[in-house]
Amino acid sequence: MAPMALALILGWCLVAANRTQHLPRPSLSLHPSQGVSVGNNVTLRCHLPQPAAWVQLCEDEAMTICRSKLDVRDTAEFSIVSTERKHATTYRCQYWVLWLPGSSEQSDPVELVVTDQSLPPPGISLSPEECVEIGTNVTIRCWIQDSGAIFLLHKGGRTAPIQRQDSDGLGMASFTLFQVTASDAGTCRCSYRPKDDPLVSSPLGNSVTLEVTPTPAPPAADGGSHGNLVVAVVRCCVAALIFIVGLFFILDARSLQIQRAQAQVGKGFQIFYPLEIPQTAPSLPVIPNRPPENPA
């Protein structure tokens, strides 16, 4: 009897362990989503696929600095009041289900970026400065006095930076936009993060405006619909003029041909009258002479 009970207990433990391995992973979100400035509040939310007896939010992958919530139905909220630079790190969460040993897998990591307003903002320049045509390469340069920084390029209307780059030995980074399109137009700004504290950010610097103009159209299309109408009218007039000139030449040639024909007829036509035969008396027959007849 005892071996059977032990087998049942071991079977239950194996089933429980198997169920633990397949616990759905939670997800973690940050509010506000793009970080927070020093002194402001931020909230991290661990979203659970099922009710949990215990939820943990930890600041590092080793899960050594953690906060906990008990008896959570679907979302566990962890608030950080008056954020400091030390709170700028990577967070993960996981949960435990009642009556099952072990925990779920850790959520995907979320980085909390803390903006320190005491850091000097970076400078920025745009080359070329004037409006550029579509297809042109544009260079945006960011700089600070400290050479040990990571620069980020931000575009107006987007929450996340569009490019990042380590600074060179002079504290500068050059971002190149190849063959710009109309969608690249807008304002650009820079920020940076110290290399020894990569989740602490400077405030955004001044902005530059990138203006992108369409490539000039062929001359025939410059006038738009009005130009097309003018071209059509000119073509009609030219066609009518060619027709009139052609008709004139045809009529002139026809008239010349008729005149030549009449001239040839005038020269070659002569009136012939019948020859006059002189009217003479009809000739009488010649009667030979004979002697006169004697009277009876």
Short mmCIF file of N, CA and C in Angstrom, two decimals, residues 115-291:
data_model
loop_
_atom_site.label_atom_id
_atom_site.label_comp_id
_atom_site.label_asym_id
_atom_site.label_seq_id
_atom_site.Cartn_x
_atom_site.Cartn_y
_atom_site.Cartn_z
N THR A 115 15.51 60.42 -17.41
CA THR A 115 16.11 61.64 -17.96
C THR A 115 16.58 62.55 -16.84
N ASP A 116 17.85 62.90 -16.90
CA ASP A 116 18.43 63.79 -15.89
C ASP A 116 18.54 65.20 -16.50
N GLN A 117 17.68 66.10 -16.05
CA GLN A 117 17.63 67.44 -16.60
C GLN A 117 18.88 68.26 -16.27
N SER A 118 19.70 67.79 -15.35
CA SER A 118 20.92 68.53 -15.01
C SER A 118 22.02 68.33 -16.04
N LEU A 119 21.90 67.34 -16.91
CA LEU A 119 22.89 67.12 -17.95
C LEU A 119 22.72 68.17 -19.04
N PRO A 120 23.80 68.74 -19.56
CA PRO A 120 23.67 69.75 -20.63
C PRO A 120 23.15 69.12 -21.91
N PRO A 121 22.22 69.75 -22.60
CA PRO A 121 21.70 69.20 -23.87
C PRO A 121 22.76 69.27 -24.96
N PRO A 122 22.70 68.38 -25.94
CA PRO A 122 23.69 68.38 -27.02
C PRO A 122 23.38 69.43 -28.09
N GLY A 123 24.41 69.78 -28.86
CA GLY A 123 24.22 70.65 -30.02
C GLY A 123 23.88 69.81 -31.24
N ILE A 124 23.41 70.49 -32.29
CA ILE A 124 22.99 69.79 -33.51
C ILE A 124 23.20 70.70 -34.71
N SER A 125 23.52 70.11 -35.85
CA SER A 125 23.64 70.86 -37.11
C SER A 125 23.17 69.96 -38.25
N LEU A 126 22.81 70.62 -39.35
CA LEU A 126 22.26 69.92 -40.51
C LEU A 126 23.05 70.31 -41.75
N SER A 127 23.41 69.34 -42.57
CA SER A 127 24.17 69.62 -43.79
C SER A 127 23.65 68.73 -44.93
N PRO A 128 23.22 69.37 -46.05
CA PRO A 128 23.13 70.80 -46.30
C PRO A 128 21.99 71.45 -45.52
N GLU A 129 22.13 72.75 -45.30
CA GLU A 129 21.16 73.45 -44.46
C GLU A 129 19.89 73.82 -45.22
N GLU A 130 20.02 74.12 -46.52
CA GLU A 130 18.86 74.57 -47.28
C GLU A 130 17.97 73.39 -47.62
N CYS A 131 16.87 73.67 -48.29
CA CYS A 131 15.97 72.61 -48.73
C CYS A 131 16.71 71.67 -49.68
N VAL A 132 16.42 70.40 -49.55
CA VAL A 132 17.06 69.40 -50.40
C VAL A 132 16.00 68.70 -51.23
N GLU A 133 16.42 68.21 -52.39
CA GLU A 133 15.51 67.47 -53.25
C GLU A 133 15.45 66.01 -52.83
N ILE A 134 14.38 65.35 -53.21
CA ILE A 134 14.24 63.92 -52.94
C ILE A 134 15.42 63.17 -53.56
N GLY A 135 15.99 62.23 -52.79
CA GLY A 135 17.13 61.46 -53.27
C GLY A 135 18.47 61.98 -52.81
N THR A 136 18.48 63.13 -52.13
CA THR A 136 19.74 63.71 -51.64
C THR A 136 20.14 63.07 -50.31
N ASN A 137 21.45 62.93 -50.07
CA ASN A 137 21.95 62.46 -48.78
C ASN A 137 22.11 63.65 -47.82
N VAL A 138 21.66 63.46 -46.59
CA VAL A 138 21.68 64.53 -45.59
C VAL A 138 22.45 64.03 -44.37
N THR A 139 23.28 64.87 -43.79
CA THR A 139 24.05 64.53 -42.60
C THR A 139 23.61 65.40 -41.43
N ILE A 140 23.32 64.75 -40.30
CA ILE A 140 22.94 65.45 -39.06
C ILE A 140 24.02 65.15 -38.03
N ARG A 141 24.63 66.20 -37.47
CA ARG A 141 25.72 66.04 -36.50
C ARG A 141 25.25 66.47 -35.11
N CYS A 142 25.61 65.65 -34.11
CA CYS A 142 25.32 65.96 -32.71
C CYS A 142 26.63 65.99 -31.94
N TRP A 143 26.75 66.86 -30.95
CA TRP A 143 28.00 66.94 -30.22
C TRP A 143 27.78 67.44 -28.79
N ILE A 144 28.74 67.08 -27.94
CA ILE A 144 28.83 67.58 -26.57
C ILE A 144 30.33 67.70 -26.23
N GLN A 145 30.62 68.20 -25.06
CA GLN A 145 32.02 68.34 -24.65
C GLN A 145 32.60 67.01 -24.16
N ASP A 146 31.76 66.13 -23.65
CA ASP A 146 32.23 64.85 -23.14
C ASP A 146 32.29 63.85 -24.30
N SER A 147 33.42 63.16 -24.46
CA SER A 147 33.58 62.21 -25.57
C SER A 147 33.00 60.84 -25.26
N GLY A 148 32.74 60.54 -23.98
CA GLY A 148 32.22 59.22 -23.62
C GLY A 148 30.72 59.20 -23.55
N ALA A 149 30.05 59.16 -24.70
CA ALA A 149 28.59 59.21 -24.73
C ALA A 149 28.06 58.40 -25.91
N ILE A 150 26.80 58.05 -25.79
CA ILE A 150 26.06 57.39 -26.87
C ILE A 150 24.99 58.38 -27.33
N PHE A 151 25.03 58.78 -28.61
CA PHE A 151 24.07 59.76 -29.14
C PHE A 151 22.86 59.04 -29.73
N LEU A 152 21.71 59.68 -29.57
CA LEU A 152 20.47 59.19 -30.16
C LEU A 152 19.84 60.30 -30.98
N LEU A 153 19.35 59.95 -32.16
CA LEU A 153 18.69 60.91 -33.05
C LEU A 153 17.19 60.69 -32.97
N HIS A 154 16.47 61.78 -32.68
CA HIS A 154 15.01 61.72 -32.53
C HIS A 154 14.36 62.52 -33.66
N LYS A 155 13.22 62.03 -34.12
CA LYS A 155 12.46 62.72 -35.16
C LYS A 155 11.10 63.08 -34.61
N GLY A 156 10.65 64.30 -34.91
CA GLY A 156 9.36 64.75 -34.42
C GLY A 156 8.23 63.84 -34.86
N GLY A 157 7.34 63.50 -33.93
CA GLY A 157 6.21 62.63 -34.24
C GLY A 157 6.48 61.17 -33.93
N ARG A 158 7.72 60.81 -33.58
CA ARG A 158 8.05 59.43 -33.23
C ARG A 158 8.50 59.37 -31.77
N THR A 159 8.02 58.34 -31.08
CA THR A 159 8.35 58.22 -29.66
C THR A 159 9.74 57.65 -29.44
N ALA A 160 10.16 56.71 -30.27
CA ALA A 160 11.46 56.07 -30.10
C ALA A 160 12.49 56.74 -31.00
N PRO A 161 13.76 56.77 -30.60
CA PRO A 161 14.81 57.34 -31.47
C PRO A 161 14.94 56.54 -32.75
N ILE A 162 15.32 57.22 -33.84
CA ILE A 162 15.42 56.55 -35.13
C ILE A 162 16.82 56.01 -35.39
N GLN A 163 17.84 56.55 -34.72
CA GLN A 163 19.21 56.05 -34.86
C GLN A 163 19.96 56.29 -33.57
N ARG A 164 21.00 55.48 -33.36
CA ARG A 164 21.90 55.70 -32.23
C ARG A 164 23.32 55.42 -32.69
N GLN A 165 24.27 56.10 -32.04
CA GLN A 165 25.67 55.97 -32.47
C GLN A 165 26.60 56.41 -31.35
N ASP A 166 27.71 55.70 -31.20
CA ASP A 166 28.73 56.11 -30.22
C ASP A 166 29.44 57.37 -30.72
N SER A 167 29.84 58.20 -29.78
CA SER A 167 30.56 59.42 -30.15
C SER A 167 31.99 59.08 -30.56
N ASP A 168 32.56 59.94 -31.38
CA ASP A 168 33.96 59.76 -31.76
C ASP A 168 34.86 60.36 -30.68
N GLY A 169 36.15 60.46 -30.95
CA GLY A 169 37.08 60.99 -29.95
C GLY A 169 36.88 62.44 -29.62
N LEU A 170 36.08 63.16 -30.45
CA LEU A 170 35.86 64.59 -30.23
C LEU A 170 34.49 64.87 -29.63
N GLY A 171 33.78 63.84 -29.22
CA GLY A 171 32.46 64.04 -28.63
C GLY A 171 31.40 64.37 -29.65
N MET A 172 31.49 63.79 -30.85
CA MET A 172 30.55 64.08 -31.94
C MET A 172 30.09 62.78 -32.59
N ALA A 173 28.89 62.80 -33.11
CA ALA A 173 28.35 61.68 -33.89
C ALA A 173 27.68 62.24 -35.13
N SER A 174 27.86 61.56 -36.26
CA SER A 174 27.28 61.99 -37.54
C SER A 174 26.27 60.95 -38.00
N PHE A 175 25.03 61.38 -38.18
CA PHE A 175 23.96 60.51 -38.68
C PHE A 175 23.68 60.89 -40.14
N THR A 176 23.69 59.90 -41.02
CA THR A 176 23.45 60.16 -42.44
C THR A 176 22.11 59.56 -42.85
N LEU A 177 21.30 60.38 -43.49
CA LEU A 177 20.04 59.93 -44.08
C LEU A 177 20.26 59.80 -45.57
N PHE A 178 20.26 58.58 -46.07
CA PHE A 178 20.56 58.33 -47.47
C PHE A 178 19.30 58.46 -48.33
N GLN A 179 19.46 59.19 -49.45
CA GLN A 179 18.39 59.33 -50.44
C GLN A 179 17.05 59.63 -49.76
N VAL A 180 16.98 60.81 -49.18
CA VAL A 180 15.81 61.19 -48.40
C VAL A 180 14.56 61.20 -49.28
N THR A 181 13.44 60.94 -48.65
CA THR A 181 12.13 61.01 -49.29
C THR A 181 11.29 62.05 -48.55
N ALA A 182 10.08 62.24 -49.03
CA ALA A 182 9.19 63.22 -48.41
C ALA A 182 8.90 62.86 -46.95
N SER A 183 8.91 61.55 -46.62
CA SER A 183 8.62 61.14 -45.25
C SER A 183 9.74 61.51 -44.28
N ASP A 184 10.94 61.83 -44.78
CA ASP A 184 12.05 62.23 -43.91
C ASP A 184 11.97 63.69 -43.47
N ALA A 185 11.11 64.45 -44.09
CA ALA A 185 10.99 65.87 -43.73
C ALA A 185 10.44 66.01 -42.31
N GLY A 186 10.88 67.05 -41.62
CA GLY A 186 10.40 67.30 -40.27
C GLY A 186 11.52 67.80 -39.37
N THR A 187 11.25 67.83 -38.08
CA THR A 187 12.23 68.31 -37.12
C THR A 187 13.02 67.15 -36.53
N CYS A 188 14.29 67.40 -36.27
CA CYS A 188 15.18 66.39 -35.68
C CYS A 188 15.86 66.99 -34.45
N ARG A 189 16.07 66.14 -33.43
CA ARG A 189 16.74 66.56 -32.21
C ARG A 189 17.65 65.44 -31.74
N CYS A 190 18.58 65.78 -30.86
CA CYS A 190 19.53 64.80 -30.34
C CYS A 190 19.43 64.71 -28.82
N SER A 191 19.78 63.53 -28.33
CA SER A 191 20.02 63.34 -26.90
C SER A 191 21.22 62.41 -26.77
N TYR A 192 21.72 62.22 -25.56
CA TYR A 192 22.86 61.32 -25.37
C TYR A 192 22.74 60.64 -24.01
N ARG A 193 23.48 59.53 -23.89
CA ARG A 193 23.53 58.79 -22.64
C ARG A 193 24.99 58.52 -22.29
N PRO A 194 25.39 58.76 -21.04
CA PRO A 194 26.76 58.44 -20.65
C PRO A 194 27.03 56.94 -20.82
N LYS A 195 28.21 56.60 -21.32
CA LYS A 195 28.52 55.19 -21.55
C LYS A 195 28.57 54.40 -20.25
N ASP A 196 28.91 55.06 -19.15
CA ASP A 196 28.97 54.35 -17.87
C ASP A 196 27.61 54.27 -17.19
N ASP A 197 26.58 54.90 -17.76
CA ASP A 197 25.23 54.85 -17.21
C ASP A 197 24.25 54.90 -18.39
N PRO A 198 24.16 53.84 -19.20
CA PRO A 198 23.48 53.90 -20.50
C PRO A 198 21.96 54.06 -20.44
N LEU A 199 21.33 53.95 -19.27
CA LEU A 199 19.89 54.14 -19.17
C LEU A 199 19.52 55.48 -18.54
N VAL A 200 20.54 56.34 -18.38
CA VAL A 200 20.31 57.73 -17.96
C VAL A 200 20.48 58.61 -19.19
N SER A 201 19.49 59.43 -19.48
CA SER A 201 19.50 60.23 -20.70
C SER A 201 19.57 61.72 -20.39
N SER A 202 20.18 62.44 -21.32
CA SER A 202 20.15 63.90 -21.26
C SER A 202 18.80 64.40 -21.79
N PRO A 203 18.43 65.64 -21.52
CA PRO A 203 17.24 66.20 -22.18
C PRO A 203 17.51 66.39 -23.67
N LEU A 204 16.47 66.52 -24.44
CA LEU A 204 16.60 66.76 -25.87
C LEU A 204 17.20 68.14 -26.12
N GLY A 205 18.06 68.24 -27.14
CA GLY A 205 18.64 69.52 -27.50
C GLY A 205 17.76 70.30 -28.45
N ASN A 206 18.31 71.37 -28.99
CA ASN A 206 17.58 72.19 -29.96
C ASN A 206 17.24 71.37 -31.20
N SER A 207 16.28 71.86 -31.96
CA SER A 207 15.82 71.12 -33.15
C SER A 207 16.31 71.80 -34.42
N VAL A 208 16.45 70.99 -35.46
CA VAL A 208 16.69 71.49 -36.82
C VAL A 208 15.57 70.96 -37.70
N THR A 209 15.25 71.70 -38.74
CA THR A 209 14.14 71.31 -39.62
C THR A 209 14.70 70.88 -40.98
N LEU A 210 14.33 69.69 -41.37
CA LEU A 210 14.72 69.16 -42.67
C LEU A 210 13.55 69.34 -43.64
N GLU A 211 13.79 70.10 -44.73
CA GLU A 211 12.77 70.33 -45.75
C GLU A 211 13.16 69.57 -47.01
N VAL A 212 12.24 68.78 -47.51
CA VAL A 212 12.49 67.96 -48.70
C VAL A 212 11.52 68.41 -49.78
N THR A 213 12.06 68.81 -50.93
CA THR A 213 11.23 69.27 -52.04
C THR A 213 11.19 68.20 -53.12
N PRO A 214 10.09 68.11 -53.87
CA PRO A 214 10.01 67.12 -54.96
C PRO A 214 11.02 67.42 -56.05
N THR A 215 11.41 66.38 -56.76
CA THR A 215 12.31 66.55 -57.90
C THR A 215 11.59 67.34 -58.99
N PRO A 216 12.24 68.38 -59.59
CA PRO A 216 11.57 69.17 -60.63
C PRO A 216 11.03 68.30 -61.75
N ALA A 217 9.81 68.58 -62.16
CA ALA A 217 9.18 67.82 -63.23
C ALA A 217 9.67 68.32 -64.58
N PRO A 218 9.53 67.52 -65.63
CA PRO A 218 9.90 67.97 -66.98
C PRO A 218 9.15 69.24 -67.34
N PRO A 219 9.73 70.09 -68.23
CA PRO A 219 9.08 71.36 -68.58
C PRO A 219 7.67 71.20 -69.08
N ALA A 220 7.39 70.10 -69.78
CA ALA A 220 6.06 69.92 -70.35
C ALA A 220 5.01 69.78 -69.28
N ALA A 221 5.43 69.38 -68.08
CA ALA A 221 4.47 69.15 -67.02
C ALA A 221 4.46 70.25 -65.98
N ASP A 222 5.28 71.30 -66.17
CA ASP A 222 5.38 72.33 -65.15
C ASP A 222 4.09 73.11 -64.96
N GLY A 223 3.37 73.36 -66.06
CA GLY A 223 2.20 74.21 -65.99
C GLY A 223 0.98 73.52 -65.45
N GLY A 224 1.05 72.23 -65.14
CA GLY A 224 -0.10 71.52 -64.64
C GLY A 224 -1.19 71.45 -65.70
N SER A 225 -2.44 71.48 -65.23
CA SER A 225 -3.57 71.37 -66.12
C SER A 225 -3.67 72.58 -67.05
N HIS A 226 -3.32 73.78 -66.52
CA HIS A 226 -3.37 74.97 -67.36
C HIS A 226 -2.37 74.86 -68.50
N GLY A 227 -1.17 74.39 -68.17
CA GLY A 227 -0.15 74.21 -69.22
C GLY A 227 -0.59 73.19 -70.24
N ASN A 228 -1.24 72.11 -69.78
CA ASN A 228 -1.72 71.10 -70.72
C ASN A 228 -2.78 71.68 -71.65
N LEU A 229 -3.65 72.55 -71.11
CA LEU A 229 -4.67 73.17 -71.95
C LEU A 229 -4.03 74.08 -72.99
N VAL A 230 -3.04 74.87 -72.58
CA VAL A 230 -2.35 75.75 -73.52
C VAL A 230 -1.68 74.94 -74.61
N VAL A 231 -1.01 73.87 -74.22
CA VAL A 231 -0.35 73.01 -75.21
C VAL A 231 -1.35 72.44 -76.19
N ALA A 232 -2.51 72.01 -75.68
CA ALA A 232 -3.52 71.44 -76.56
C ALA A 232 -4.05 72.48 -77.55
N VAL A 233 -4.28 73.72 -77.05
CA VAL A 233 -4.77 74.78 -77.94
C VAL A 233 -3.73 75.10 -79.01
N VAL A 234 -2.46 75.21 -78.60
CA VAL A 234 -1.39 75.50 -79.57
C VAL A 234 -1.31 74.40 -80.62
N ARG A 235 -1.41 73.17 -80.18
CA ARG A 235 -1.35 72.06 -81.15
C ARG A 235 -2.50 72.13 -82.13
N CYS A 236 -3.69 72.46 -81.63
CA CYS A 236 -4.85 72.58 -82.53
C CYS A 236 -4.63 73.71 -83.54
N CYS A 237 -4.12 74.84 -83.06
CA CYS A 237 -3.88 75.97 -83.96
C CYS A 237 -2.83 75.61 -85.02
N VAL A 238 -1.77 74.95 -84.60
CA VAL A 238 -0.74 74.54 -85.56
C VAL A 238 -1.31 73.58 -86.58
N ALA A 239 -2.13 72.63 -86.12
CA ALA A 239 -2.73 71.67 -87.04
C ALA A 239 -3.64 72.38 -88.04
N ALA A 240 -4.45 73.36 -87.53
CA ALA A 240 -5.34 74.10 -88.43
C ALA A 240 -4.54 74.92 -89.43
N LEU A 241 -3.45 75.55 -88.97
CA LEU A 241 -2.61 76.33 -89.87
C LEU A 241 -1.99 75.46 -90.95
N ILE A 242 -1.50 74.30 -90.55
CA ILE A 242 -0.91 73.37 -91.54
C ILE A 242 -1.96 72.94 -92.55
N PHE A 243 -3.19 72.69 -92.04
CA PHE A 243 -4.26 72.28 -92.95
C PHE A 243 -4.59 73.39 -93.95
N ILE A 244 -4.68 74.64 -93.44
CA ILE A 244 -5.01 75.77 -94.32
C ILE A 244 -3.92 75.99 -95.36
N VAL A 245 -2.65 75.96 -94.91
CA VAL A 245 -1.54 76.15 -95.84
C VAL A 245 -1.53 75.04 -96.89
N GLY A 246 -1.76 73.81 -96.43
CA GLY A 246 -1.79 72.70 -97.37
C GLY A 246 -2.92 72.84 -98.37
N LEU A 247 -4.10 73.27 -97.88
CA LEU A 247 -5.23 73.47 -98.77
C LEU A 247 -4.95 74.59 -99.76
N PHE A 248 -4.30 75.65 -99.28
CA PHE A 248 -3.94 76.76 -100.17
C PHE A 248 -3.02 76.29 -101.29
N PHE A 249 -2.02 75.51 -100.95
CA PHE A 249 -1.10 75.01 -101.98
C PHE A 249 -1.81 74.09 -102.96
N ILE A 250 -2.72 73.28 -102.43
CA ILE A 250 -3.46 72.37 -103.32
C ILE A 250 -4.31 73.18 -104.30
N LEU A 251 -5.03 74.18 -103.76
CA LEU A 251 -5.89 75.00 -104.63
C LEU A 251 -5.05 75.81 -105.61
N ASP A 252 -3.92 76.33 -105.15
CA ASP A 252 -3.06 77.11 -106.03
C ASP A 252 -2.50 76.24 -107.15
N ALA A 253 -2.10 75.04 -106.78
CA ALA A 253 -1.58 74.12 -107.81
C ALA A 253 -2.67 73.74 -108.80
N ARG A 254 -3.88 73.55 -108.29
CA ARG A 254 -5.00 73.21 -109.18
C ARG A 254 -5.31 74.35 -110.13
N SER A 255 -5.30 75.58 -109.58
CA SER A 255 -5.57 76.75 -110.42
C SER A 255 -4.51 76.90 -111.50
N LEU A 256 -3.24 76.70 -111.12
CA LEU A 256 -2.15 76.80 -112.08
C LEU A 256 -2.28 75.74 -113.17
N GLN A 257 -2.69 74.55 -112.74
CA GLN A 257 -2.87 73.47 -113.71
C GLN A 257 -3.97 73.81 -114.71
N ILE A 258 -5.05 74.41 -114.21
CA ILE A 258 -6.17 74.78 -115.11
C ILE A 258 -5.72 75.86 -116.08
N GLN A 259 -4.97 76.86 -115.56
CA GLN A 259 -4.50 77.93 -116.43
C GLN A 259 -3.58 77.39 -117.53
N ARG A 260 -2.70 76.48 -117.14
CA ARG A 260 -1.82 75.90 -118.15
C ARG A 260 -2.61 75.11 -119.19
N ALA A 261 -3.60 74.40 -118.74
CA ALA A 261 -4.41 73.63 -119.67
C ALA A 261 -5.14 74.56 -120.63
N GLN A 262 -5.67 75.66 -120.11
CA GLN A 262 -6.37 76.60 -120.99
C GLN A 262 -5.41 77.25 -121.99
N ALA A 263 -4.20 77.52 -121.50
CA ALA A 263 -3.22 78.12 -122.40
C ALA A 263 -2.85 77.17 -123.52
N GLN A 264 -2.67 75.92 -123.19
CA GLN A 264 -2.34 74.93 -124.22
C GLN A 264 -3.49 74.77 -125.20
N VAL A 265 -4.71 74.80 -124.70
CA VAL A 265 -5.87 74.69 -125.60
C VAL A 265 -5.94 75.90 -126.51
N GLY A 266 -5.67 77.10 -125.99
CA GLY A 266 -5.72 78.33 -126.81
C GLY A 266 -4.69 78.32 -127.92
N LYS A 267 -3.52 77.74 -127.64
CA LYS A 267 -2.49 77.71 -128.67
C LYS A 267 -2.72 76.63 -129.71
N GLY A 268 -3.22 75.55 -129.39
CA GLY A 268 -3.34 74.42 -130.32
C GLY A 268 -4.64 74.38 -131.08
N PHE A 269 -5.66 75.14 -130.76
CA PHE A 269 -6.96 75.09 -131.45
C PHE A 269 -6.99 76.18 -132.53
N GLN A 270 -7.17 75.81 -133.81
CA GLN A 270 -7.27 76.73 -134.95
C GLN A 270 -8.55 76.46 -135.72
N ILE A 271 -9.15 77.53 -136.30
CA ILE A 271 -10.40 77.40 -137.09
C ILE A 271 -10.03 77.28 -138.56
N PHE A 272 -10.36 76.21 -139.09
CA PHE A 272 -10.11 75.97 -140.51
C PHE A 272 -11.38 76.23 -141.28
N TYR A 273 -11.29 77.14 -142.33
CA TYR A 273 -12.44 77.42 -143.21
C TYR A 273 -12.24 76.65 -144.51
N PRO A 274 -13.34 76.25 -145.20
CA PRO A 274 -13.19 75.51 -146.47
C PRO A 274 -12.66 76.45 -147.57
N LEU A 275 -11.83 75.92 -148.42
CA LEU A 275 -11.25 76.70 -149.51
C LEU A 275 -12.34 77.17 -150.46
N GLU A 276 -12.25 78.44 -150.92
CA GLU A 276 -13.23 78.98 -151.87
C GLU A 276 -12.83 78.58 -153.29
N ILE A 277 -13.78 77.96 -153.95
CA ILE A 277 -13.55 77.55 -155.35
C ILE A 277 -14.13 78.65 -156.25
N PRO A 278 -13.32 79.17 -157.10
CA PRO A 278 -13.82 80.26 -157.95
C PRO A 278 -15.00 79.80 -158.79
N GLN A 279 -16.02 80.63 -158.79
CA GLN A 279 -17.23 80.30 -159.56
C GLN A 279 -17.03 80.70 -161.05
N THR A 280 -17.03 79.76 -161.96
CA THR A 280 -16.87 79.96 -163.43
C THR A 280 -18.09 79.42 -164.12
N ALA A 281 -18.34 79.92 -165.30
CA ALA A 281 -19.50 79.45 -166.07
C ALA A 281 -19.30 78.00 -166.40
N PRO A 282 -20.31 77.33 -166.38
CA PRO A 282 -20.17 75.90 -166.72
C PRO A 282 -19.72 75.76 -168.17
N SER A 283 -18.84 74.93 -168.31
CA SER A 283 -18.31 74.70 -169.67
C SER A 283 -19.34 73.98 -170.52
N LEU A 284 -19.51 74.49 -171.78
CA LEU A 284 -20.46 73.88 -172.72
C LEU A 284 -19.70 72.90 -173.57
N PRO A 285 -20.39 71.93 -174.01
CA PRO A 285 -19.72 70.97 -174.90
C PRO A 285 -19.35 71.64 -176.22
N VAL A 286 -18.23 71.28 -176.70
CA VAL A 286 -17.74 71.84 -177.97
C VAL A 286 -18.33 71.03 -179.10
N ILE A 287 -19.04 71.77 -179.97
CA ILE A 287 -19.67 71.13 -181.14
C ILE A 287 -18.78 71.43 -182.35
N PRO A 288 -18.40 70.39 -183.01
CA PRO A 288 -17.54 70.63 -184.19
C PRO A 288 -18.27 71.40 -185.30
N ASN A 289 -17.52 72.15 -186.06
CA ASN A 289 -18.11 72.94 -187.16
C ASN A 289 -18.60 71.99 -188.21
N ARG A 290 -19.83 72.35 -188.80
CA ARG A 290 -20.40 71.59 -189.93
C ARG A 290 -20.99 72.59 -190.95
N PRO A 291 -21.06 72.17 -192.14
CA PRO A 291 -21.57 73.10 -193.13
C PRO A 291 -23.03 73.38 -192.92
#
